[in-house]
Coordinates of C-alpha atoms in Angstrom, one line a residue:
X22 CA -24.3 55.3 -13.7
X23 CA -21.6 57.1 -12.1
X24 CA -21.0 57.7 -8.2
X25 CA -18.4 60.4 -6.9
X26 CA -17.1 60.6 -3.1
X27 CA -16.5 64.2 -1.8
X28 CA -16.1 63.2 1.7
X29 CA -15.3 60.3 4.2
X30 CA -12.9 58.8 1.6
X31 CA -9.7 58.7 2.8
X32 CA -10.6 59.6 6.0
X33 CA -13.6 59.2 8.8
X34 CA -15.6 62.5 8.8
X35 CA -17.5 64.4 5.9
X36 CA -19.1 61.9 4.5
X37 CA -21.0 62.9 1.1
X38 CA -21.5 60.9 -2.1
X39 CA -23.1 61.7 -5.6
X40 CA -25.2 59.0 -7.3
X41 CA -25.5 59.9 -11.3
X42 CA -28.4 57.8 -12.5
X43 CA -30.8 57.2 -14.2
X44 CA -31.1 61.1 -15.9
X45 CA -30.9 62.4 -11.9
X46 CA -28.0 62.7 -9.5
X47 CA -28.6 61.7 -5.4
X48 CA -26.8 62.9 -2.4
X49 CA -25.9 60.7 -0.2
X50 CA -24.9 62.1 3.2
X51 CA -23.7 65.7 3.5
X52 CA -21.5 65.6 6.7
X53 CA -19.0 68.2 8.4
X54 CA -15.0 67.5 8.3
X55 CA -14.0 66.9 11.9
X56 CA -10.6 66.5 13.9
X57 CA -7.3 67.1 11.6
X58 CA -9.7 66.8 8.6
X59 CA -12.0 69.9 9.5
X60 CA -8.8 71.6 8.2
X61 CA -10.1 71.5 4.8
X62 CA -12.4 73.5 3.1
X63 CA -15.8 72.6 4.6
X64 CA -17.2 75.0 2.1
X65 CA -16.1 73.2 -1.0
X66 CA -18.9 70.5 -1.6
X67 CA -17.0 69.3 -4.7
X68 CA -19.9 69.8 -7.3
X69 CA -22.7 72.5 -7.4
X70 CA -25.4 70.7 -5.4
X71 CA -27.9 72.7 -7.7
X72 CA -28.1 69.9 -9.7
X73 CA -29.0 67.5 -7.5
X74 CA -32.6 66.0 -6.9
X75 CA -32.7 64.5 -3.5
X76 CA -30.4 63.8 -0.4
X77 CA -30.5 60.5 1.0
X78 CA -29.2 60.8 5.0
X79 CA -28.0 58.0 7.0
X80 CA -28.6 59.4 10.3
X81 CA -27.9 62.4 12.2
X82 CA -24.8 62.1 13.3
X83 CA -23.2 65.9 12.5
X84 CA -20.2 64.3 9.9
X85 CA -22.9 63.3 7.8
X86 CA -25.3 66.1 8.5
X87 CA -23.6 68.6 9.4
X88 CA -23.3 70.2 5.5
X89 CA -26.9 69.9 4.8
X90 CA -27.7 73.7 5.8
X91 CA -25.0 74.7 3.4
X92 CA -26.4 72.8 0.7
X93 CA -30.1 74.8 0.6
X94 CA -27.6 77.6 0.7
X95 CA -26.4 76.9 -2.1
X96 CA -29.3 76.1 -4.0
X97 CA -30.1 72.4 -3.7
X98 CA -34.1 72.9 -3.7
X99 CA -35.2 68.9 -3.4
X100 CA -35.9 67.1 -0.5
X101 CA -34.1 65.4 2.0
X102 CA -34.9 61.9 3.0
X103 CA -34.4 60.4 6.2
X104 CA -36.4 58.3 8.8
X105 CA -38.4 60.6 11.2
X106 CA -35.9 59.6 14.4
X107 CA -33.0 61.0 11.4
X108 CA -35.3 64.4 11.0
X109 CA -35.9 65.3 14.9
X110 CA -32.2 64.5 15.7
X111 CA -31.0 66.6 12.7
X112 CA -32.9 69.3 14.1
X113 CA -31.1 69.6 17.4
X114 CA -27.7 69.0 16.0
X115 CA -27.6 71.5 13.2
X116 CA -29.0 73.9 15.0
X117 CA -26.4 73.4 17.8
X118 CA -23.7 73.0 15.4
X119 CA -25.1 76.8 14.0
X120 CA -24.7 78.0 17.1
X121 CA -20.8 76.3 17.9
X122 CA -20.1 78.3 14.4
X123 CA -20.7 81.6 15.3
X124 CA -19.1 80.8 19.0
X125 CA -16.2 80.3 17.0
X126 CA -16.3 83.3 14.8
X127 CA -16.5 85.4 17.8
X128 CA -14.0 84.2 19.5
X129 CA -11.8 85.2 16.5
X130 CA -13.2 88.7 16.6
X131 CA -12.8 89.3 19.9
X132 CA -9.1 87.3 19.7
X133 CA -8.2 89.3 16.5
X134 CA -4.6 88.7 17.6
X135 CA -5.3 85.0 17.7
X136 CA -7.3 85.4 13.7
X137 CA -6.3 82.8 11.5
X138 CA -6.1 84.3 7.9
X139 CA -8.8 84.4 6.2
X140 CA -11.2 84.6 8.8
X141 CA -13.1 81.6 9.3
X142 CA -16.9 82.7 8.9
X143 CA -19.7 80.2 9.7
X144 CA -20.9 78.2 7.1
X145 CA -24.8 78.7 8.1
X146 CA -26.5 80.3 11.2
X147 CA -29.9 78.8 12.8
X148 CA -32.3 80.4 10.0
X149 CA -30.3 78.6 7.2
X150 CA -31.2 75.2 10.1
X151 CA -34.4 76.5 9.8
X152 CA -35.1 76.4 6.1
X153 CA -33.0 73.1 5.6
X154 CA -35.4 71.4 7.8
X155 CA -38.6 72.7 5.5
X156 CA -37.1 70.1 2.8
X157 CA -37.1 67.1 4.9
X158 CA -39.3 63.9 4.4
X159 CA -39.6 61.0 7.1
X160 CA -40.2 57.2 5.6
X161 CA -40.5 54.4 7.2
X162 CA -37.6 51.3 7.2
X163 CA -38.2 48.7 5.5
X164 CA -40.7 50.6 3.0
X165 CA -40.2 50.9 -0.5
X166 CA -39.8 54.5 -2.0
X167 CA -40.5 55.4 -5.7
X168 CA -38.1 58.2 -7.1
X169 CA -39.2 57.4 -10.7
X170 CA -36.6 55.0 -12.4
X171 CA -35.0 54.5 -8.9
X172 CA -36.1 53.1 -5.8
X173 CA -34.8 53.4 -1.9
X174 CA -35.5 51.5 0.9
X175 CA -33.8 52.2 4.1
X176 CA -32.6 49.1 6.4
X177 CA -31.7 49.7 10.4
X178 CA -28.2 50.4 10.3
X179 CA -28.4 50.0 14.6
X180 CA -26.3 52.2 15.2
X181 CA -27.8 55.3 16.4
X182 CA -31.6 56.5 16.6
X183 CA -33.3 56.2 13.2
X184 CA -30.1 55.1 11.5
X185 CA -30.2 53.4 8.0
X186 CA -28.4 51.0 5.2
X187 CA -29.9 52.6 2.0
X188 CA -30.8 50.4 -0.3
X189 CA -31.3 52.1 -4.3
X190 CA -32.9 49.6 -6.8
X191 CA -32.3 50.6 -10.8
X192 CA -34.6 47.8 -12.0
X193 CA -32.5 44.6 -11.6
X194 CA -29.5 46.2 -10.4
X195 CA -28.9 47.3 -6.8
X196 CA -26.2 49.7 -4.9
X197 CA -26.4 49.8 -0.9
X198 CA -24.7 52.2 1.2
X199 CA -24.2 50.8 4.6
X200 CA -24.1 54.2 6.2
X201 CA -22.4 53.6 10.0
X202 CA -23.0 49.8 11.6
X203 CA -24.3 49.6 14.5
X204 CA -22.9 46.7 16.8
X205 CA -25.4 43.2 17.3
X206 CA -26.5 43.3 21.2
X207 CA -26.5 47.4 21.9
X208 CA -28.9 48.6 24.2
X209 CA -32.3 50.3 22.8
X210 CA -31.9 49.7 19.4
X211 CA -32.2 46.6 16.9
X212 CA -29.3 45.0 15.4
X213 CA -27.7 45.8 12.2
X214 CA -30.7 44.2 9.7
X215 CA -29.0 41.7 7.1
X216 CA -29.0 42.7 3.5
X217 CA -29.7 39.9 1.1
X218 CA -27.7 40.6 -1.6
X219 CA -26.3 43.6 -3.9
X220 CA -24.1 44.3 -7.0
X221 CA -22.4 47.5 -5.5
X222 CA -21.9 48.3 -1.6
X223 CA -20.2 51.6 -0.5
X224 CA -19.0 50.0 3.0
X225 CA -17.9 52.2 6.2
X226 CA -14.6 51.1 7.7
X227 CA -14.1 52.7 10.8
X228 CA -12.6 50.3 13.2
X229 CA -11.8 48.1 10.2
X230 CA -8.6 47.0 11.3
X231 CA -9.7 46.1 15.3
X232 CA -12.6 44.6 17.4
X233 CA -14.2 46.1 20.7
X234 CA -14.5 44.8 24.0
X235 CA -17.7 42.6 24.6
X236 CA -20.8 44.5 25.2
X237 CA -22.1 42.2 27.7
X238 CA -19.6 43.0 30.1
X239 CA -18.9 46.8 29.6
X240 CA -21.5 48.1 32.3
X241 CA -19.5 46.5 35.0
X242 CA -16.4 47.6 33.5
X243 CA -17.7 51.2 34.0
X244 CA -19.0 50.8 37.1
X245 CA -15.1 49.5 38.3
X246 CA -13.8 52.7 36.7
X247 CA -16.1 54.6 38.4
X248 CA -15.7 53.3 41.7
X249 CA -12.0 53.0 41.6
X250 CA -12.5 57.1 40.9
X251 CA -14.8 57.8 43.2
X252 CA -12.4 55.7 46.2
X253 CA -9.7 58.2 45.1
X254 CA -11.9 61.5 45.8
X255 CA -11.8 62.3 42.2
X256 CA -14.6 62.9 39.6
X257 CA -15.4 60.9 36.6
X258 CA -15.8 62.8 33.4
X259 CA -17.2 61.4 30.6
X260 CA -17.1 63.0 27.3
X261 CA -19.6 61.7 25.3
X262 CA -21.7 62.4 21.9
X263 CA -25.0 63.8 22.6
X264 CA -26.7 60.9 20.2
X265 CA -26.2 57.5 21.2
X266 CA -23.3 57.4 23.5
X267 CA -24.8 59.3 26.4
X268 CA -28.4 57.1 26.2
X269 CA -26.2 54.1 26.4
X270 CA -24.2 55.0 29.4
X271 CA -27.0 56.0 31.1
X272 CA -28.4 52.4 30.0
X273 CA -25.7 50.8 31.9
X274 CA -25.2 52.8 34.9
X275 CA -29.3 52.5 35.7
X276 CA -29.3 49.1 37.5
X277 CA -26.3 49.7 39.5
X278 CA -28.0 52.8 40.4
X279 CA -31.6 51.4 40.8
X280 CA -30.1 48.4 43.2
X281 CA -27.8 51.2 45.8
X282 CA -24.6 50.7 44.3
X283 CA -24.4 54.4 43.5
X284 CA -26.2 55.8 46.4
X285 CA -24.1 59.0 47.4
X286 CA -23.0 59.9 43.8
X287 CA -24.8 62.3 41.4
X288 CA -24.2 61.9 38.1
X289 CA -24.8 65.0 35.9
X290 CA -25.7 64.8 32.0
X291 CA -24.3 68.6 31.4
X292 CA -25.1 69.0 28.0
X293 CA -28.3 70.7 26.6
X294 CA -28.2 68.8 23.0
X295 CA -28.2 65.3 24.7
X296 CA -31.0 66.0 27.3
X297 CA -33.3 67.1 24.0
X298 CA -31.8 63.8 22.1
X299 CA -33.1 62.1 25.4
X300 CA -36.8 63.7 25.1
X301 CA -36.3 62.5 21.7
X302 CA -35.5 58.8 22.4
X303 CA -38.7 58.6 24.2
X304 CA -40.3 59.9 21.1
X305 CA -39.5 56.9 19.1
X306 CA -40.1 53.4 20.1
X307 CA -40.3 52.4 17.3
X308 CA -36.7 52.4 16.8
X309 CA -36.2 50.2 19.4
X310 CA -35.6 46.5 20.5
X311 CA -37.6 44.0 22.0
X312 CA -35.3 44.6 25.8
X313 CA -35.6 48.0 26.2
X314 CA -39.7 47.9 24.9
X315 CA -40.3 45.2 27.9
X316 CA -38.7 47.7 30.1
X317 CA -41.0 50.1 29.0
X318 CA -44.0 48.1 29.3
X319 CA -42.8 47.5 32.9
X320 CA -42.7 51.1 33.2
X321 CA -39.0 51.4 34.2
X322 CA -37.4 54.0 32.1
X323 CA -34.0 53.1 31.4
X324 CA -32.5 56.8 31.5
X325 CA -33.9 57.5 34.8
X326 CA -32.4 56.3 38.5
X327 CA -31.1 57.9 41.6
X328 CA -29.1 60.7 41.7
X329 CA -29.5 61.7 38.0
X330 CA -29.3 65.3 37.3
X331 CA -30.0 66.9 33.8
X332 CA -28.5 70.4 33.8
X333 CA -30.0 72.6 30.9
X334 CA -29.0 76.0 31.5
X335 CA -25.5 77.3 31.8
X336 CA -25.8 78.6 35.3
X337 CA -27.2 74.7 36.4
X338 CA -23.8 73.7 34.8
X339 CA -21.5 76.0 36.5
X340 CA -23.6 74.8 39.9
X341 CA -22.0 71.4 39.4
X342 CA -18.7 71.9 41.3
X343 CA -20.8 73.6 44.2
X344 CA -22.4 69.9 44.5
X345 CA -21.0 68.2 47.8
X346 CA -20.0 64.8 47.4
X347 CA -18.9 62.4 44.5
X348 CA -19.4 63.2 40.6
X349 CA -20.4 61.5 37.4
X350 CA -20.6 64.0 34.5
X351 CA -21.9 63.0 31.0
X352 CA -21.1 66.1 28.9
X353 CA -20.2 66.9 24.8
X354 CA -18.5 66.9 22.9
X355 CA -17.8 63.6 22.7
X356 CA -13.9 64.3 20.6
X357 CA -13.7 67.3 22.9
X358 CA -14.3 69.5 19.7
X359 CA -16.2 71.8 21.6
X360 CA -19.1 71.9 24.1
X361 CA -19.1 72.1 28.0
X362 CA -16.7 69.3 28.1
X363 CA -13.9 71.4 28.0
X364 CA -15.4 73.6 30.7
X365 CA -14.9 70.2 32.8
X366 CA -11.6 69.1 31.2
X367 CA -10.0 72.0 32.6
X368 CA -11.4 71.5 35.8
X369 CA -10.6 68.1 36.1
X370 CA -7.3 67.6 34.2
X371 CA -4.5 68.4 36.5
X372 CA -5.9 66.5 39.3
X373 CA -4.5 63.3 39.4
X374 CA -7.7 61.5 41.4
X375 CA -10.1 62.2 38.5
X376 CA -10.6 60.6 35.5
X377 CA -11.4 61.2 32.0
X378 CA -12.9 58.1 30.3
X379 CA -12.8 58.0 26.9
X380 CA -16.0 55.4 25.0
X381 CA -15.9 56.7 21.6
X382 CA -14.1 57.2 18.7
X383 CA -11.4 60.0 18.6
X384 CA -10.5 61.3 15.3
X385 CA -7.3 62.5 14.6
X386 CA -5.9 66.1 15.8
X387 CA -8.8 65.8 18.2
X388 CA -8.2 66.9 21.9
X389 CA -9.4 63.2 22.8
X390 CA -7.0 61.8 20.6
X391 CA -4.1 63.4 22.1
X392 CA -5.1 62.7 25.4
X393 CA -5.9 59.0 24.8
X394 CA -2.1 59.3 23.0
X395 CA -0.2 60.3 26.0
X396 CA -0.3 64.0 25.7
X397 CA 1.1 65.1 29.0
X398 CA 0.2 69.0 28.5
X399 CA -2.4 69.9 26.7
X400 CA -3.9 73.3 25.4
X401 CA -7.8 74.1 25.8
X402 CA -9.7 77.4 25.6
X403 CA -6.5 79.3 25.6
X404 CA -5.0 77.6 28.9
X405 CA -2.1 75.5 29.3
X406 CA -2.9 72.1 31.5
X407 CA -0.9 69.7 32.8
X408 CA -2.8 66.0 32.4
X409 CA -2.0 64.8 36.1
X410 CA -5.6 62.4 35.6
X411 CA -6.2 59.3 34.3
X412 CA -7.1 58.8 30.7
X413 CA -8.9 55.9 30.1
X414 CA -11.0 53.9 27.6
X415 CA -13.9 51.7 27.4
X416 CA -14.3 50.6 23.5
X417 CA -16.8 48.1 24.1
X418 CA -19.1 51.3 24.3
X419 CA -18.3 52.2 20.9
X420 CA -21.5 52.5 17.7
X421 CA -19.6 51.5 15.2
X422 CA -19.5 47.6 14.2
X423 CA -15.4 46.5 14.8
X424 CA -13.4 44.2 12.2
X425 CA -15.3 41.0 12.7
X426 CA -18.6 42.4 13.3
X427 CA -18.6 43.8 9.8
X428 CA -17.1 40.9 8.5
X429 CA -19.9 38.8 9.9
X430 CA -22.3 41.1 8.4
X431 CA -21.3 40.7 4.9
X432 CA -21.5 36.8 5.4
X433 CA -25.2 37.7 5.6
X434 CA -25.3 38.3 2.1
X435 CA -26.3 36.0 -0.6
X436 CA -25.7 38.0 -3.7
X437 CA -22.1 38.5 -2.8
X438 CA -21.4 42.2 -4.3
X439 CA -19.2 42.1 -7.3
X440 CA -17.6 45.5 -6.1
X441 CA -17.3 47.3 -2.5
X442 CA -15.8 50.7 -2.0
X443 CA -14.1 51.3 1.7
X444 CA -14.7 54.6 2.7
X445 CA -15.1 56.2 6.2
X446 CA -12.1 55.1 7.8
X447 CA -8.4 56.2 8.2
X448 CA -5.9 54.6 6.1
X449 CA -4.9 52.2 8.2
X450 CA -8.1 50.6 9.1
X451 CA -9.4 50.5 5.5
X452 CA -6.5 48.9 4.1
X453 CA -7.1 46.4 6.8
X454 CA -10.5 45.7 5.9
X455 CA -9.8 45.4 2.0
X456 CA -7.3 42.9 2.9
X457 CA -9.2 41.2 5.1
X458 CA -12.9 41.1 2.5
X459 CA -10.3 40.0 -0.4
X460 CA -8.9 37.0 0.9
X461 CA -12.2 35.9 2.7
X462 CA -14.5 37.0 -0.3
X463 CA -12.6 37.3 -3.4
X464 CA -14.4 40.7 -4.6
X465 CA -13.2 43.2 -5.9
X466 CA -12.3 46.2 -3.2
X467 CA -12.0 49.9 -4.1
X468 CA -10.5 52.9 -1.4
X469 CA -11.5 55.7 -3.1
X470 CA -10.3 59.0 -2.3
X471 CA -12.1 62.5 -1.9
X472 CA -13.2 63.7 -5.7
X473 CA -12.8 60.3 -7.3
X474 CA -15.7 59.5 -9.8
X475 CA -16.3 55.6 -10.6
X476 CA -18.7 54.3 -13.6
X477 CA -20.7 51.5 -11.8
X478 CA -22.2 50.0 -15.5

């Protein structure tokens, strides 16, 4: 038995694993390279996925997805597993991530001075979305899934909607893939669910070298930011992932909203892909916990309050700035990769009574990084900007479990694994981690790096 890592190791985006058991061979994950890292060769999947029977998919989240349309490309013909929250969400985002590709590509044609060399073509368009989406099938957590000698159960990973640990049982022997951990105490969804035990565990390590700030006391830490903002005469922009992040804010800011403390202020969720992941959220209850049901039942909906404003279209988003008064704005891409963030960004950036607030991760080379590092001019959509705003961040709004929160999850287990792989995290953070799981456990911890192959037994 024999798994491979041809993404996410060594660094935090494109995740995507082999599994060679049992006479088959199993994706796991299939995501794009994001940041500095979506310098490489998305296009090289390191193996011909032809030979693959099934992908297994965390969750929806576009550097685990975001390869899956290339795959059926390519040939992979099996299905693709997921829970059904993973398959509506996947949807939306390849599609959307189909449609940033060939923005991109003409951009270079019409920039041909500007072409890098070779020309960067897209890796799928929207009918390749369509057909991957033909080879998707929904299961439920928690139930048991037969793939012949090998068997998969996915656990709620909590950290976005539908997200899952995988589980694969070879008769006595089990492997678990922890996918991303969500954080214990996050609004709509359930905490991370406790694995009993495992002989392998390919473990994320994102923030594995620092903890966020509490969760309990975030909202009111927004709602200062906002305020202090909104004092000034500025605008607060948030840029924030379409899946997850934006839900979450809009979690928070809904009392304060609900009990006056907003009253004057619109706050605008500009971005098409999070007002469908939205619709979807109400779709699927079953994803989440026992709070935000009760609220429900109540019938308060969490994501709606005074002065919220969902702007579809592209002319409703140009509209914003013709808006009198004081502004919140929710828009993607949450790294600033793309989307109508950077429409907002420019808008925003050189005037020093605005904001930017930062409550997510920021790979490297990302416009988000260098802003959250100081950059003092910065280049976006062919325009120079001078950063006159304030940059700040709220980590305690972040979907990713920090150093202690994944430490306290693997105290959960009572079949300590005998070996753990780090992947999904920079350098830094994963050697952090190992450190950290080696002196506390005593097993044995492996950073493996992209195209590495290890024989589990």
């Amino acid at each position: 038995m024999n798994l491979e890592f041809h993404g996410a190791a060594g660094g935090v985006t494109g995740s995507h694993m082999v599994l060679d058991a049992e006479g088959m061979r199993i994706g796991i994950d299939a995501g794009l390279f994001q940041g500095n890292e979506a310098s490489r060769d998305q296009a090289d999947l390191g193996h011909d996925p032809r030979s693959m029977r099934v992908l297994l998919l965390t969750h929806a989240h576009i550097d685990h997805s975001g390869r899956v349309p290339l795959l059926i490309k390519r040939g992979f013909s099996g299905k693709i597993i997921s829970t059904a929250a993973t398959v509506d969400l996947c949807e939306i985002m390849l599609k959307d991530s189909a449609h940033l590709m060939m923005e991109a590509a003409e951009h270079e044609i019409q920039h041909s001075d500007q072409r890098r060399n070779p020309f960067d073509r897209p890796l799928y368009e929207e009918k390749d979305v369509v057909a991957a989406m033909k080879h998707f099938t929904a299961i439920r957590y928690d139930k048991e899934h037969d793939l012949g000698r090998v068997s998969i159960r996915f656990r709620d990973a909590g950290h976005i909607l539908g997200s899952a640990i995988i589980e694969l049982s070879f008769g006595k022997k089990r492997l678990v893939f922890s996918g991303d951990l969500g954080r214990p105490g996050a609004p709509f969804l359930r905490d991370p669910e406790k694995i009993d035990g495992a002989d392998w565990l390919v473990l994320e390590s994102t923030y594995g070298d620092m903890d966020h700030g509490d969760i309990a006391e975030r909202g009111k830490m927004l709602l200062d930011i906002i305020l202090e903002t909104l004092d000034r005469g500025g605008n607060v922009v948030i840029p924030a992932f379409a899946i997850g992040r934006t839900q979450e804010i809009l979690y928070e800011l809904n009392p304060y909203a609900e009990r006056g403390m907003l009253n004057g202020v619109s706050c605008f969720v500009d971005s098409p892909m999070a007002i469908s992941a939205t619709e979807i959220y109400a779709r699927h209850p079953e994803c989440f916990d026992e709070e935000t049901l009760s609220l429900l039942r109540s019938g308060d909906s969490p994501l709606e309050f005074p002065g919220i404003r969902y702007t579809r279209s592209r002319d409703e988003s140009k509209a914003i700035y013709d808006h009198k008064g004081p502004r919140i704005i929710i828009s993607a891409s949450g790294m600033c990769t793309g989307g109508r963030v950077l429409h907002h960004l420019i808008k925003n950036l050189e005037h020093k009574d605005s904001t930017i607030l930062f409550v997510g991760y920021q790979a490297d080379g990302t416009i988000g990084r260098k802003l959250l590092d100081g950059a003092r001019k910065i280049r976006i959509m062919d325009k120079d900007l001078d950063v006159k705003a304030q940059i700040k961040s709220l980590d305690a709004f972040s979907a990713h479990a920090g150093r202690n929160e994944i430490l306290s999850w693997l105290r959960s287990f009572r079949q300590f694994p005998d070996k753990i792989f780090l992947n999904h995290g920079e350098h830094r953070a994963t050697r952090a981690l190992a450190e950290a799981i080696g002196t506390e456990f005593g097993s044995e911890v492996v950073i493996p790096a992209r195209g590495q192959r290890y024989r589990l037994c």
